Amino acid sequence: MPLPLDGFRIIDCSTVLAGPLAATHLGDFGADVIKVELPQSDPLPMRATRLHEERNKRSITADLRTEEGQDILLRLIRDADALIENFRPGTFEKWNLGPDRLLKENPRLIIHRLSAFGQTGPWSSLGGYDRQAQAISGATYVTGFPDSEPVRSGFATADYMAGIWGAFSIILAAYWRDARGGTGQVSDLALFEPMLRASEGSITEFGLSGSVRERAGNSNPGVVPASNFRTRDGVTVAINANNDRQWARLARVIGRADLAVNEDYRMPSRLKHAEEIYALIGEWVGARDVRTVEAAMVEAGVPCAPVLNVRQILEHPMIRGRGSIVNIPWEETDLAMVAPLPRLSASPGEIRSAAPRTGQHTVEVLKGIGFDANQIAGLAERGIIGKPTS
């Protein structure tokens, strides 16, 4: 069966993480993604992030700073559905590749532009990365313990969320174009905006009450109990009882059935007893090993999960059993990767290849848009394209 996006072509001119991820998500479901990279005197090393996040793509090199490189891109977009770029705003215009020129070449083209602070506004000309996006979105401020400095997320959360929103924006624009009789258009996404959208109700709450959400460590504002606890054998487990039914079951598990029926321990009154409740749960969990704790919580229907590192993730029977991690052949080894998301019952995505080497498909792609062998050799001699790799 064909994949959902078979025949949908994306020209990916983006670098680093969030931009490429938008293309990768769509490539997992069949999109033909052509990665356009600037020629490098020393090709980028095949680091784990590149192998994982540039999968399902073909790679060519072209110096977009030159007229000949720009001509290559213009030829590429003639039958493309979308183009992705995440250079600092104004860079594509400086290279004479702004939206006006691209849409004149292909009026159906969807141009997804990702930048640190967006194409408009007083900070549009500034650069930035995941760290700055997490900082300005408020995510860093609320992460950590009350008596500590704010902490950035251990993963590049802003980049990954922006990748998802980028893919979403391209699909939205494609549906409007193809199913609603629309045209090509520009999608403008700032790296911090998906994190801002994930700020729960904190912005609205401030507007209503003037309340500023603060760091709360492992607890959740407005929910008790919701925290992490250490087992006797040194495993940290995350336990939540977000409603009164779950709390009643948890209270019985830890031997405090009296609290399960005590009206003063129903929400929101239960918030007043947070310190007592956390001490009771911590004592109960701390006296048992992780298998006993997990079994008791599962039997009671209380959400519980261990806090895992990457080695434990790869070994965990639930994650392996669900197929959330898959192994992909690459050269003489297998690479573990996160499986395509979401899971579609009739047309699931697939990982057809790990990331290509820089310029690996230059000859193949350029021949496909009308260049002959002599022209390709000339482009390589003039440094417009790099030496193709294989």
Coordinates of C-alpha atoms in Angstrom, one line a residue:
M1 CA 0.0 0.0 0.0
P2 CA 1.3 3.5 -0.8
L3 CA 2.1 5.7 2.2
P4 CA -0.2 8.7 2.9
L5 CA 2.2 11.3 1.4
D6 CA 3.6 9.4 -1.5
G7 CA 4.1 11.9 -4.3
F8 CA 4.3 14.8 -1.9
R9 CA 7.7 16.5 -2.5
I10 CA 9.4 18.7 0.1
I11 CA 12.6 20.7 -0.5
D12 CA 14.3 20.9 2.9
C13 CA 16.8 23.8 3.0
S14 CA 16.8 23.9 6.8
T15 CA 19.6 23.2 9.3
V16 CA 20.1 22.1 12.9
L17 CA 16.9 20.5 14.3
A18 CA 13.4 22.0 14.3
G19 CA 13.3 22.7 10.5
P20 CA 14.6 19.3 9.5
L21 CA 12.2 17.6 11.9
A22 CA 9.2 19.1 10.2
A23 CA 10.3 17.4 7.0
T24 CA 11.3 14.2 8.7
H25 CA 7.8 13.8 10.3
L26 CA 6.3 14.0 6.8
G27 CA 9.0 11.9 5.3
D28 CA 8.1 9.1 7.7
F29 CA 4.7 9.0 5.9
G30 CA 6.0 8.9 2.4
A31 CA 6.9 12.4 1.4
D32 CA 9.8 12.7 -1.0
V33 CA 12.2 14.9 1.0
I34 CA 15.2 16.4 -0.8
K35 CA 17.6 17.9 1.6
V36 CA 19.5 20.9 0.2
E37 CA 22.7 21.6 2.0
L38 CA 25.5 24.1 1.5
P39 CA 28.7 22.5 0.2
Q40 CA 31.1 21.8 3.0
S41 CA 34.9 21.5 2.6
D42 CA 34.6 18.9 5.4
P43 CA 31.2 17.1 5.3
L44 CA 29.3 17.1 8.5
P45 CA 30.0 14.0 10.6
M46 CA 27.3 11.4 10.9
R47 CA 26.3 12.1 14.5
A48 CA 23.4 10.3 16.1
T49 CA 21.1 13.3 15.9
R50 CA 21.6 13.5 12.2
L51 CA 21.2 9.8 11.6
H52 CA 17.9 9.9 13.6
E53 CA 16.4 13.2 12.5
E54 CA 17.4 13.3 8.8
R55 CA 16.1 9.9 8.1
N56 CA 14.0 9.2 5.0
K57 CA 15.6 11.9 2.9
R58 CA 17.8 12.4 -0.1
S59 CA 20.7 14.9 0.2
I60 CA 22.1 17.2 -2.4
T61 CA 24.5 20.1 -2.0
A62 CA 24.1 23.5 -3.7
D63 CA 25.5 26.9 -2.8
L64 CA 22.4 29.0 -2.6
R65 CA 24.5 32.1 -2.2
T66 CA 25.4 31.9 -6.0
E67 CA 23.2 32.4 -9.0
E68 CA 23.9 28.9 -10.2
G69 CA 22.9 27.4 -6.8
Q70 CA 19.7 29.5 -6.8
D71 CA 18.9 28.2 -10.3
I72 CA 19.2 24.6 -8.9
L73 CA 16.7 25.5 -6.1
L74 CA 14.3 27.2 -8.5
R75 CA 14.3 24.1 -10.7
L76 CA 13.7 21.9 -7.7
I77 CA 10.6 23.8 -6.5
R78 CA 8.9 23.7 -9.9
D79 CA 7.1 20.5 -9.1
A80 CA 7.5 20.6 -5.3
D81 CA 4.7 20.9 -2.8
A82 CA 6.6 22.6 0.0
L83 CA 9.9 24.2 0.9
I84 CA 11.3 24.5 4.4
E85 CA 13.9 27.0 5.5
N86 CA 15.1 28.1 8.9
F87 CA 17.8 30.7 8.2
R88 CA 17.8 34.0 10.0
P89 CA 15.0 36.2 8.5
G90 CA 16.2 38.2 5.5
T91 CA 18.8 35.5 4.5
F92 CA 16.7 34.0 1.7
E93 CA 15.7 37.5 0.5
K94 CA 19.5 38.4 0.4
W95 CA 20.0 35.3 -1.8
N96 CA 17.2 36.5 -4.1
L97 CA 15.1 33.5 -2.9
G98 CA 12.3 35.3 -1.0
P99 CA 8.7 34.1 -1.1
D100 CA 7.8 36.4 -4.0
R101 CA 10.3 34.8 -6.3
L102 CA 9.6 31.3 -5.1
L103 CA 5.8 31.7 -5.5
K104 CA 6.3 33.2 -8.9
E105 CA 8.2 30.1 -9.9
N106 CA 5.6 27.8 -8.3
P107 CA 2.3 29.4 -7.2
R108 CA 1.3 26.2 -5.4
L109 CA 4.4 26.1 -3.2
I110 CA 4.0 26.0 0.6
I111 CA 6.9 27.9 2.1
H112 CA 7.5 27.0 5.8
R113 CA 9.7 29.5 7.5
L114 CA 11.0 28.8 11.0
S115 CA 13.2 31.2 12.9
A116 CA 14.0 31.9 16.5
F117 CA 11.6 34.9 16.9
G118 CA 9.6 34.8 13.7
Q119 CA 9.6 36.9 10.5
T120 CA 8.0 39.9 12.1
G121 CA 8.3 41.8 15.3
P122 CA 11.2 43.7 17.0
W123 CA 13.4 40.6 17.5
S124 CA 12.9 39.1 14.1
S125 CA 16.5 39.8 13.0
L126 CA 18.0 38.0 16.0
G127 CA 19.2 34.4 16.1
G128 CA 18.5 31.9 18.8
Y129 CA 18.2 28.2 19.6
D130 CA 16.2 25.9 21.8
R131 CA 17.7 27.4 25.0
Q132 CA 16.5 30.9 24.1
A133 CA 13.1 29.5 23.0
Q134 CA 12.5 27.7 26.3
A135 CA 13.7 30.8 28.2
I136 CA 11.4 33.4 26.5
S137 CA 8.4 31.1 26.4
G138 CA 8.3 30.8 30.2
A139 CA 9.1 27.1 30.2
T140 CA 12.6 27.5 31.8
Y141 CA 11.2 29.8 34.6
V142 CA 8.7 27.1 35.8
T143 CA 11.2 24.2 35.6
G144 CA 13.1 23.2 38.7
F145 CA 12.6 23.4 42.5
P146 CA 11.3 26.5 44.3
D147 CA 14.6 27.1 46.0
S148 CA 16.8 26.6 42.9
E149 CA 17.6 28.6 39.7
P150 CA 15.4 27.9 36.7
V151 CA 16.5 24.9 34.7
R152 CA 16.3 24.1 30.9
S153 CA 14.6 20.9 29.9
G154 CA 17.1 18.1 29.4
F155 CA 15.9 17.5 25.9
A156 CA 15.6 20.1 23.1
T157 CA 11.9 20.4 23.7
A158 CA 11.3 23.6 21.8
D159 CA 13.0 22.2 18.7
Y160 CA 11.0 19.1 18.8
M161 CA 7.7 20.8 19.4
A162 CA 8.4 23.3 16.6
G163 CA 9.1 20.3 14.3
I164 CA 5.7 18.9 15.0
W165 CA 4.0 22.3 14.5
G166 CA 6.0 22.8 11.3
A167 CA 4.7 19.5 9.9
F168 CA 1.2 20.4 11.0
S169 CA 1.3 23.8 9.3
I170 CA 2.4 22.2 6.0
I171 CA -0.4 19.7 6.1
L172 CA -2.9 22.4 6.9
A173 CA -1.7 24.6 4.0
A174 CA -1.7 21.6 1.7
Y175 CA -5.3 20.6 2.6
W176 CA -6.4 24.2 2.1
R177 CA -4.7 24.3 -1.3
D178 CA -5.7 20.8 -2.6
A179 CA -9.1 20.3 -1.0
R180 CA -10.4 23.8 -0.7
G181 CA -9.1 25.3 -4.0
G182 CA -6.5 27.5 -2.3
T183 CA -3.0 28.5 -3.4
G184 CA 0.5 28.3 -2.2
Q185 CA 1.4 30.4 0.9
V186 CA 3.9 31.2 3.6
S187 CA 3.9 29.6 7.0
D188 CA 5.8 31.7 9.6
L189 CA 6.6 30.0 12.9
A190 CA 8.8 31.3 15.7
L191 CA 10.8 28.6 17.6
F192 CA 9.4 29.8 21.0
E193 CA 5.7 29.8 20.0
P194 CA 5.0 26.1 20.3
M195 CA 6.4 26.2 23.9
L196 CA 4.3 29.3 24.6
R197 CA 1.3 27.3 23.3
A198 CA 2.2 24.6 25.8
S199 CA 2.1 26.9 28.8
E200 CA -1.2 25.4 29.9
G201 CA -3.5 28.1 31.3
S202 CA -0.8 30.1 33.0
I203 CA -1.2 33.2 30.7
T204 CA -5.0 33.2 31.0
E205 CA -4.7 32.6 34.8
F206 CA -2.4 35.7 35.1
G207 CA -5.0 37.7 33.2
L208 CA -7.8 36.5 35.5
S209 CA -6.0 36.7 38.9
G210 CA -2.5 38.2 38.5
S211 CA -1.1 34.9 39.7
V212 CA 2.4 34.1 38.3
R213 CA 3.1 30.4 38.0
E214 CA 6.3 29.5 39.9
R215 CA 8.6 26.5 40.1
A216 CA 7.1 23.5 41.9
G217 CA 9.7 20.8 41.6
N218 CA 8.2 17.4 40.9
S219 CA 4.7 18.4 42.1
N220 CA 1.9 19.8 40.0
P221 CA 0.2 23.0 40.8
G222 CA -3.4 22.3 41.7
V223 CA -3.1 18.5 41.9
V224 CA -2.3 16.5 45.0
P225 CA -0.8 13.9 45.0
A226 CA 1.4 14.2 41.9
S227 CA 5.1 13.8 42.4
N228 CA 8.1 11.4 42.3
F229 CA 9.0 9.0 45.0
R230 CA 12.1 6.8 45.7
T231 CA 11.7 3.1 46.2
R232 CA 13.7 0.9 48.6
D233 CA 15.9 -0.4 45.7
G234 CA 16.7 3.2 44.5
V235 CA 14.2 3.6 41.6
T236 CA 12.3 6.8 41.3
V237 CA 8.6 6.4 40.3
A238 CA 6.1 9.0 39.2
I239 CA 2.7 8.7 40.9
N240 CA -0.4 10.7 40.2
A241 CA -3.9 10.6 41.7
N242 CA -5.6 13.4 39.8
N243 CA -9.1 12.9 40.9
D244 CA -10.9 11.7 44.0
R245 CA -11.5 8.2 42.8
Q246 CA -7.8 7.6 42.1
W247 CA -7.0 9.2 45.5
A248 CA -9.3 6.9 47.3
R249 CA -7.7 3.9 45.7
L250 CA -4.2 5.2 46.5
A251 CA -5.1 5.9 50.1
R252 CA -6.3 2.3 50.5
V253 CA -3.1 1.0 48.9
I254 CA -0.9 2.9 51.4
G255 CA -3.0 1.7 54.4
R256 CA -4.9 4.9 55.0
A257 CA -8.4 3.9 54.0
D258 CA -9.7 6.5 56.5
L259 CA -8.5 9.2 54.2
A260 CA -10.3 7.7 51.2
V261 CA -13.6 8.6 52.8
N262 CA -12.6 11.8 54.6
E263 CA -14.4 14.7 53.0
D264 CA -11.6 17.1 54.0
Y265 CA -9.3 15.1 51.7
R266 CA -11.3 15.6 48.5
M267 CA -10.2 18.2 46.0
P268 CA -9.7 21.1 46.3
S269 CA -9.5 20.7 50.1
R270 CA -6.8 18.0 49.6
L271 CA -4.4 20.7 48.5
K272 CA -4.1 21.9 52.2
H273 CA -2.8 18.4 53.2
A274 CA -0.1 18.2 50.5
E275 CA 2.9 17.9 52.9
E276 CA 1.2 15.2 55.0
I277 CA 0.1 13.2 51.9
Y278 CA 3.5 13.3 50.3
A279 CA 5.1 12.1 53.5
L280 CA 2.7 9.2 53.7
I281 CA 3.2 8.1 50.1
G282 CA 7.0 8.6 50.4
E283 CA 7.2 6.4 53.5
W284 CA 5.1 3.7 51.9
V285 CA 7.0 3.7 48.6
G286 CA 10.4 3.9 50.4
A287 CA 9.7 0.7 52.3
R288 CA 9.2 -1.4 49.1
D289 CA 11.0 -2.3 46.0
V290 CA 9.9 -1.0 42.6
R291 CA 8.2 -4.2 41.4
T292 CA 6.0 -4.3 44.5
V293 CA 5.1 -0.6 44.1
E294 CA 4.3 -0.9 40.4
A295 CA 2.2 -4.1 41.0
A296 CA 0.2 -2.4 43.8
M297 CA -0.5 0.7 41.7
V298 CA -1.5 -1.3 38.6
E299 CA -3.9 -3.4 40.7
A300 CA -5.4 -0.3 42.2
G301 CA -5.6 1.6 39.0
V302 CA -3.3 4.4 40.1
P303 CA -1.1 5.9 37.4
C304 CA 2.5 5.0 38.1
A305 CA 5.7 4.8 35.9
P306 CA 9.4 4.5 36.6
V307 CA 11.8 7.4 35.8
L308 CA 14.0 5.9 33.1
N309 CA 17.3 6.8 31.6
V310 CA 18.0 6.0 27.9
R311 CA 19.5 2.5 28.6
Q312 CA 16.4 1.6 30.6
I313 CA 14.1 2.9 27.9
L314 CA 15.7 0.6 25.4
E315 CA 15.3 -2.3 27.8
H316 CA 11.8 -1.6 29.1
P317 CA 9.3 -4.3 28.1
M318 CA 6.4 -1.9 27.6
I319 CA 8.3 0.3 25.2
R320 CA 9.8 -2.6 23.3
G321 CA 6.5 -4.5 23.4
R322 CA 4.6 -1.6 21.9
G323 CA 7.2 -1.1 19.1
S324 CA 7.9 2.5 20.1
I325 CA 11.6 1.8 19.4
V326 CA 12.7 0.2 16.1
N327 CA 16.0 -1.0 14.7
I328 CA 17.1 0.3 11.3
P329 CA 20.0 -1.2 9.3
W330 CA 22.8 1.3 8.6
E331 CA 26.1 0.3 7.1
E332 CA 27.3 -2.7 9.2
T333 CA 25.1 -2.1 12.3
D334 CA 21.6 -1.5 13.4
L335 CA 20.4 1.9 14.7
A336 CA 17.8 2.2 17.4
M337 CA 15.2 4.9 16.5
V338 CA 11.9 6.2 17.8
A339 CA 9.2 4.8 15.5
P340 CA 7.1 7.1 13.3
L341 CA 4.3 8.9 15.0
P342 CA 1.3 8.9 15.0
R343 CA 0.3 5.3 14.6
L344 CA -2.2 5.0 11.8
S345 CA -4.1 1.7 11.5
A346 CA -4.5 1.7 7.7
S347 CA -1.5 3.7 6.5
P348 CA 1.3 3.7 9.1
G349 CA 4.5 5.5 8.6
E350 CA 7.8 3.7 8.1
I351 CA 11.5 4.4 8.3
R352 CA 13.0 3.5 4.9
S353 CA 16.5 4.7 5.6
A354 CA 18.7 6.4 8.1
A355 CA 20.1 9.9 7.2
P356 CA 22.0 10.1 3.9
R357 CA 25.5 11.4 3.8
T358 CA 25.8 15.0 2.7
G359 CA 25.4 15.3 -1.0
Q360 CA 24.8 11.5 -1.4
H361 CA 22.0 12.0 -4.0
T362 CA 23.3 15.1 -5.8
V363 CA 23.9 13.5 -9.2
E364 CA 20.6 11.5 -9.1
V365 CA 18.5 14.6 -8.2
L366 CA 20.2 17.0 -10.6
K367 CA 19.8 14.6 -13.5
G368 CA 16.1 14.4 -12.6
I369 CA 15.7 18.1 -13.0
G370 CA 17.5 18.3 -16.3
F371 CA 21.3 18.6 -15.7
D372 CA 23.5 16.4 -17.7
A373 CA 26.8 14.8 -16.6
N374 CA 29.0 17.6 -18.0
Q375 CA 26.9 20.3 -16.4
I376 CA 27.1 18.5 -13.0
A377 CA 30.9 18.1 -13.4
G378 CA 31.2 21.8 -14.1
L379 CA 29.1 22.7 -11.0
A380 CA 31.4 20.6 -8.9
E381 CA 34.5 22.2 -10.4
R382 CA 33.2 25.7 -9.6
G383 CA 32.2 24.7 -6.0
I384 CA 28.5 25.2 -6.6
I385 CA 27.9 21.6 -5.5
G386 CA 30.2 19.5 -3.3
K387 CA 31.8 16.3 -4.3
P388 CA 28.9 13.7 -4.2
T389 CA 29.4 11.1 -1.5
S390 CA 28.2 7.5 -1.4

